[in-house]
Amino acid sequence: MSLVRFGVVGVGGMGAAHCQALLQGKVDRGQLTAVADTESGALEKFTALETFATGQEMVRAGVVDAVIIAVPHYFHPPIAIDALGQGLHVLVEKPIAVHKADAERMLAAERDPALVFAAMFNQRTDPVYRKIHQLIQDGTLGSLRRVNWIITDWFRPEAYYASGGWRATWKGEGGGVLLNQCPHQLDLYQWLFGMPQRVRGYCALGRYHDIEVEDDVTAYFEHADGRTGVFITSTGEAPGTNRLEVVGENGKLVYEHNKIGFTRNEIGMSEFSRTTSERFAVPPSTVEEFTFDDHGSQHLGILQNFVDAILDGAPLLAPAVEGIHSVELANAILYSSLQDHAVELPMDSAAYERCLQDLIAGSTFEKKTTPPPETDSLAASIPS
Amino acid sequence: MSLVRFGVVGVGGMGAAHCQALLQGKVDRGQLTAVADTESGALEKFTALETFATGQEMVRAGVVDAVIIAVPHYFHPPIAIDALGQGLHVLVEKPIAVHKADAERMLAAERDPALVFAAMFNQRTDPVYRKIHQLIQDGTLGSLRRVNWIITDWFRPEAYYASGGWRATWKGEGGGVLLNQCPHQLDLYQWLFGMPQRVRGYCALGRYHDIEVEDDVTAYFEHADGRTGVFITSTGEAPGTNRLEVVGENGKLVYEHNKIGFTRNEIGMSEFSRTTSERFAVPPSTVEEFTFDDHGSQHLGILQNFVDAILDGAPLLAPAVEGIHSVELANAILYSSLQDHAVELPMDSAAYERCLQDLIAGSTFEKKTTPPPETDSLAASIPS
């Protein structure tokens, strides 16, 4: 194989962007050959390609080698399981699933181990986060002590939520800002800092919007080695903040406004504390700054890496198997808040699934939507 | 009375600085006439003044109109009650007490209502915090939504803790960073944002130092109107952070590095959210910056205000009665952490006092100290 033939399932939102990238030849050795969407109107733009009403039909037509899944979150697992079962490589949009049990089912599905299964964590390509990853991995920061991430620049007005009946409902989306906007940062959190051992979430449901799910979150994480983390997000705040502070033995790193400031201790803070005889001394330090011209290759980078993994065996930047962690973090934060106590990880995925089913069953929320309806209702076509 | 005759109780630490300010004539209409300390060596510098071995003797000698209390925290209430009972004005160092029940006793003590009773919350004189106070009080920020204060620039090496046997013990100090370093910020928190309704604290005891009390804290606050707060502090981190972020309907204010940045929304965020028809729009905003040449009059400002209150009836910048709030916040954070659940405010002061007594009774911690001993052991002289 010298070329990967792509099919995109769901072309109402991000799927359309991925189609465009492929059609414009931006992905080397990647060719778009088919699209699927339950909204026939959404397919009209793609008459030069094979078009299908459902992903199920597309993956059986023998016209694609790989599938990009860009339908609403609940339908990621069934479509991925179906496509993998048909011997196709899969790239799934974030979050890989709404809840951990679904992610477990998807990851446990029988498949040819040679198939490439990746997730669209495009922010892993951002040179900012790659730099932070490197400074942690190579020991520059030293043992981590504390993380504080305020990621509230996800402002969404009511019109956003009113644009799709499935949006921000337990039944249609399974959560709010943690499921829709924050999978990136939750993935980066676990990628950079590892998974916590204990999660305490404080979620406000519909604090800022006429929705039934969370749109304002504060979470506190405790890790096995004692490091702590605070994660704050919201879709109701404007102007928002994206500020990440990471404290390690050897210094402090702050990312905000497109640059990283790193204050490096000449002597590690614990060693200095033990050895100085002065009561009010602080370790001597120097300041470095890293600036960035752009945010990297993003979606295109993930698409290209996916092709390179299929054709050349390149290591994946974001394997789907790692996507379960951001799902678990999102679930644990919400579950902790709903239960009003901390959740130990690994969390009980079956218990959370039951909790979510109860929320769906108990929902009396009437979602107000404004036309035009979005085209990402492919959901309905998926075999249940 | 045209002059206030001052007596300072405890001249080993901050008390010595207050003496110096008065002796150098920096406080208009304030005159230092007496000092008291159980360490006779500490009194040697003050042979030109009346000197006493105990505060009890000093307040009965008829040589002072007002007393500054600068002994270890546990002894603030008994000395204050004694001095007020003798008809003297009182200025007490922070925290006004170790725990809320003691603060209640002190504030409820019988005294002439004409006596001035103030607390040394010198950071209330800082133009930075006065500006923030004004922007909140005059409605510029609008209804408050969220506060995040990272105040970790309180690094203290082991040598600091080893410098006094009473330091950082349940019996000698009654707490760690919340009691010793953070009363200022906890006072500013309640002064700026009001008291929360519910407090969840996560305190690590002796995480960074060989001590039995907390030296690393994350706290989450919920207020009655839905606003939330996160407060993070530590004496183990270097380099530290002092960054305060305040989000209101009309914008966001960030204080860090000696300046305040204020992003002002042209339309309040909730109103904009309700009225825009665009799905991804954000309110238009403008950025303002406030810089500060200095941190204000600090201790001298509080001393002068105390004199002006006594002689002219000037309103107090920091009445002692308001000092109970920072004590309650510190106690609630620690109590919540020890109990591993949230604490509702107003908290049960008797329950916390019992908890603290249990900690003292159960302490098997052997504090390692290094000479020379500090002179602030006046504590021992206080009538029990």
mmCIF file of N, CA, C and O in Angstrom, chain B residues 123 126-129 132 148-151 188 241-246 252-262 290 292 294-295:
data_model
loop_
_atom_site.group_PDB
_atom_site.id
_atom_site.type_symbol
_atom_site.label_atom_id
_atom_site.label_comp_id
_atom_site.label_asym_id
_atom_site.label_seq_id
_atom_site.Cartn_x
_atom_site.Cartn_y
_atom_site.Cartn_z
ATOM 1 N N GLN B 123 -1.404 44.690 55.115
ATOM 2 C CA GLN B 123 -1.544 44.604 53.655
ATOM 3 C C GLN B 123 -2.815 45.285 53.147
ATOM 4 O O GLN B 123 -2.958 45.512 51.947
ATOM 5 N N ASP B 126 -1.962 48.348 51.204
ATOM 6 C CA ASP B 126 -1.292 48.221 49.904
ATOM 7 C C ASP B 126 -2.203 48.779 48.803
ATOM 8 O O ASP B 126 -3.347 48.347 48.662
ATOM 9 N N PRO B 127 -1.694 49.736 48.019
ATOM 10 C CA PRO B 127 -2.539 50.334 46.967
ATOM 11 C C PRO B 127 -3.061 49.302 45.955
ATOM 12 O O PRO B 127 -4.105 49.511 45.338
ATOM 13 N N VAL B 128 -2.338 48.195 45.798
ATOM 14 C CA VAL B 128 -2.801 47.131 44.905
ATOM 15 C C VAL B 128 -4.149 46.601 45.386
ATOM 16 O O VAL B 128 -5.127 46.539 44.632
ATOM 17 N N TYR B 129 -4.186 46.209 46.660
ATOM 18 C CA TYR B 129 -5.420 45.606 47.171
ATOM 19 C C TYR B 129 -6.507 46.656 47.374
ATOM 20 O O TYR B 129 -7.685 46.353 47.236
ATOM 21 N N ILE B 132 -8.103 46.949 43.997
ATOM 22 C CA ILE B 132 -9.000 45.821 43.730
ATOM 23 C C ILE B 132 -10.293 45.993 44.534
ATOM 24 O O ILE B 132 -11.399 45.792 44.019
ATOM 25 N N ASN B 148 -9.158 33.053 42.012
ATOM 26 C CA ASN B 148 -8.070 32.078 42.110
ATOM 27 C C ASN B 148 -6.854 32.797 42.657
ATOM 28 O O ASN B 148 -6.339 33.713 42.023
ATOM 29 N N TRP B 149 -6.446 32.403 43.841
ATOM 30 C CA TRP B 149 -5.261 33.048 44.442
ATOM 31 C C TRP B 149 -4.212 31.979 44.712
ATOM 32 O O TRP B 149 -4.418 31.082 45.532
ATOM 33 N N ILE B 150 -3.102 32.114 43.998
ATOM 34 C CA ILE B 150 -1.939 31.262 44.257
ATOM 35 C C ILE B 150 -0.945 32.134 45.014
ATOM 36 O O ILE B 150 -0.399 33.089 44.460
ATOM 37 N N ILE B 151 -0.762 31.814 46.280
ATOM 38 C CA ILE B 151 0.131 32.636 47.100
ATOM 39 C C ILE B 151 1.153 31.694 47.755
ATOM 40 O O ILE B 151 1.008 31.248 48.899
ATOM 41 N N LEU B 188 -7.411 39.501 53.416
ATOM 42 C CA LEU B 188 -7.712 40.215 52.174
ATOM 43 C C LEU B 188 -8.808 39.482 51.401
ATOM 44 O O LEU B 188 -9.692 40.113 50.817
ATOM 45 N N THR B 241 4.772 31.944 43.804
ATOM 46 C CA THR B 241 3.865 32.736 42.967
ATOM 47 C C THR B 241 2.994 33.586 43.883
ATOM 48 O O THR B 241 2.611 33.135 44.954
ATOM 49 N N ASN B 242 2.706 34.800 43.485
ATOM 50 C CA ASN B 242 1.607 35.548 44.091
ATOM 51 C C ASN B 242 0.772 36.094 42.956
ATOM 52 O O ASN B 242 1.087 37.118 42.361
ATOM 53 N N ARG B 243 -0.259 35.355 42.606
ATOM 54 C CA ARG B 243 -1.124 35.728 41.474
ATOM 55 C C ARG B 243 -2.575 35.588 41.893
ATOM 56 O O ARG B 243 -3.015 34.528 42.327
ATOM 57 N N LEU B 244 -3.284 36.690 41.751
ATOM 58 C CA LEU B 244 -4.691 36.741 42.132
ATOM 59 C C LEU B 244 -5.522 37.036 40.890
ATOM 60 O O LEU B 244 -5.305 38.052 40.230
ATOM 61 N N GLU B 245 -6.419 36.133 40.568
ATOM 62 C CA GLU B 245 -7.301 36.319 39.408
ATOM 63 C C GLU B 245 -8.732 36.427 39.906
ATOM 64 O O GLU B 245 -9.185 35.591 40.683
ATOM 65 N N VAL B 246 -9.427 37.467 39.469
ATOM 66 C CA VAL B 246 -10.801 37.705 39.900
ATOM 67 C C VAL B 246 -11.672 37.885 38.667
ATOM 68 O O VAL B 246 -11.410 38.756 37.840
ATOM 69 N N LYS B 252 -12.270 40.629 33.796
ATOM 70 C CA LYS B 252 -11.324 39.815 34.555
ATOM 71 C C LYS B 252 -10.173 40.685 35.012
ATOM 72 O O LYS B 252 -9.638 41.482 34.241
ATOM 73 N N LEU B 253 -9.795 40.488 36.262
ATOM 74 C CA LEU B 253 -8.698 41.245 36.854
ATOM 75 C C LEU B 253 -7.623 40.244 37.277
ATOM 76 O O LEU B 253 -7.929 39.228 37.897
ATOM 77 N N VAL B 254 -6.384 40.530 36.907
ATOM 78 C CA VAL B 254 -5.274 39.677 37.334
ATOM 79 C C VAL B 254 -4.211 40.545 37.990
ATOM 80 O O VAL B 254 -3.733 41.517 37.399
ATOM 81 N N TYR B 255 -3.863 40.192 39.216
ATOM 82 C CA TYR B 255 -2.758 40.868 39.889
ATOM 83 C C TYR B 255 -1.581 39.914 39.973
ATOM 84 O O TYR B 255 -1.691 38.814 40.508
ATOM 85 N N GLU B 256 -0.470 40.333 39.406
ATOM 86 C CA GLU B 256 0.769 39.563 39.506
ATOM 87 C C GLU B 256 1.909 40.493 39.113
ATOM 88 O O GLU B 256 1.705 41.421 38.309
ATOM 89 N N HIS B 257 3.097 40.241 39.655
ATOM 90 C CA HIS B 257 4.281 41.025 39.294
ATOM 91 C C HIS B 257 4.031 42.516 39.458
ATOM 92 O O HIS B 257 4.371 43.315 38.576
ATOM 93 N N ASN B 258 3.381 42.867 40.551
ATOM 94 C CA ASN B 258 3.226 44.281 40.896
ATOM 95 C C ASN B 258 2.349 45.100 39.964
ATOM 96 O O ASN B 258 2.423 46.324 39.957
ATOM 97 N N LYS B 259 1.546 44.444 39.156
ATOM 98 C CA LYS B 259 0.588 45.223 38.382
ATOM 99 C C LYS B 259 -0.737 44.489 38.266
ATOM 100 O O LYS B 259 -0.800 43.264 38.388
ATOM 101 N N ILE B 260 -1.761 45.293 38.042
ATOM 102 C CA ILE B 260 -3.099 44.738 37.852
ATOM 103 C C ILE B 260 -3.460 44.903 36.386
ATOM 104 O O ILE B 260 -3.383 46.001 35.832
ATOM 105 N N GLY B 261 -3.832 43.816 35.750
ATOM 106 C CA GLY B 261 -4.375 43.880 34.402
ATOM 107 C C GLY B 261 -5.876 43.690 34.496
ATOM 108 O O GLY B 261 -6.346 42.769 35.160
ATOM 109 N N PHE B 262 -6.618 44.567 33.874
ATOM 110 C CA PHE B 262 -8.081 44.455 33.922
ATOM 111 C C PHE B 262 -8.622 44.433 32.506
ATOM 112 O O PHE B 262 -8.442 45.387 31.747
ATOM 113 N N PHE B 290 -2.940 48.758 35.626
ATOM 114 C CA PHE B 290 -2.637 49.640 36.743
ATOM 115 C C PHE B 290 -1.301 49.199 37.326
ATOM 116 O O PHE B 290 -1.130 48.031 37.665
ATOM 117 N N PHE B 292 2.009 50.064 40.104
ATOM 118 C CA PHE B 292 2.162 50.615 41.448
ATOM 119 C C PHE B 292 3.629 50.818 41.764
ATOM 120 O O PHE B 292 4.451 49.953 41.489
ATOM 121 N N ASP B 294 4.836 51.443 44.823
ATOM 122 C CA ASP B 294 5.228 50.896 46.114
ATOM 123 C C ASP B 294 4.054 50.118 46.697
ATOM 124 O O ASP B 294 2.992 50.024 46.071
ATOM 125 N N HIS B 295 4.268 49.571 47.875
ATOM 126 C CA HIS B 295 3.211 48.784 48.510
ATOM 127 C C HIS B 295 2.536 49.525 49.658
ATOM 128 O O HIS B 295 1.968 48.914 50.558
#
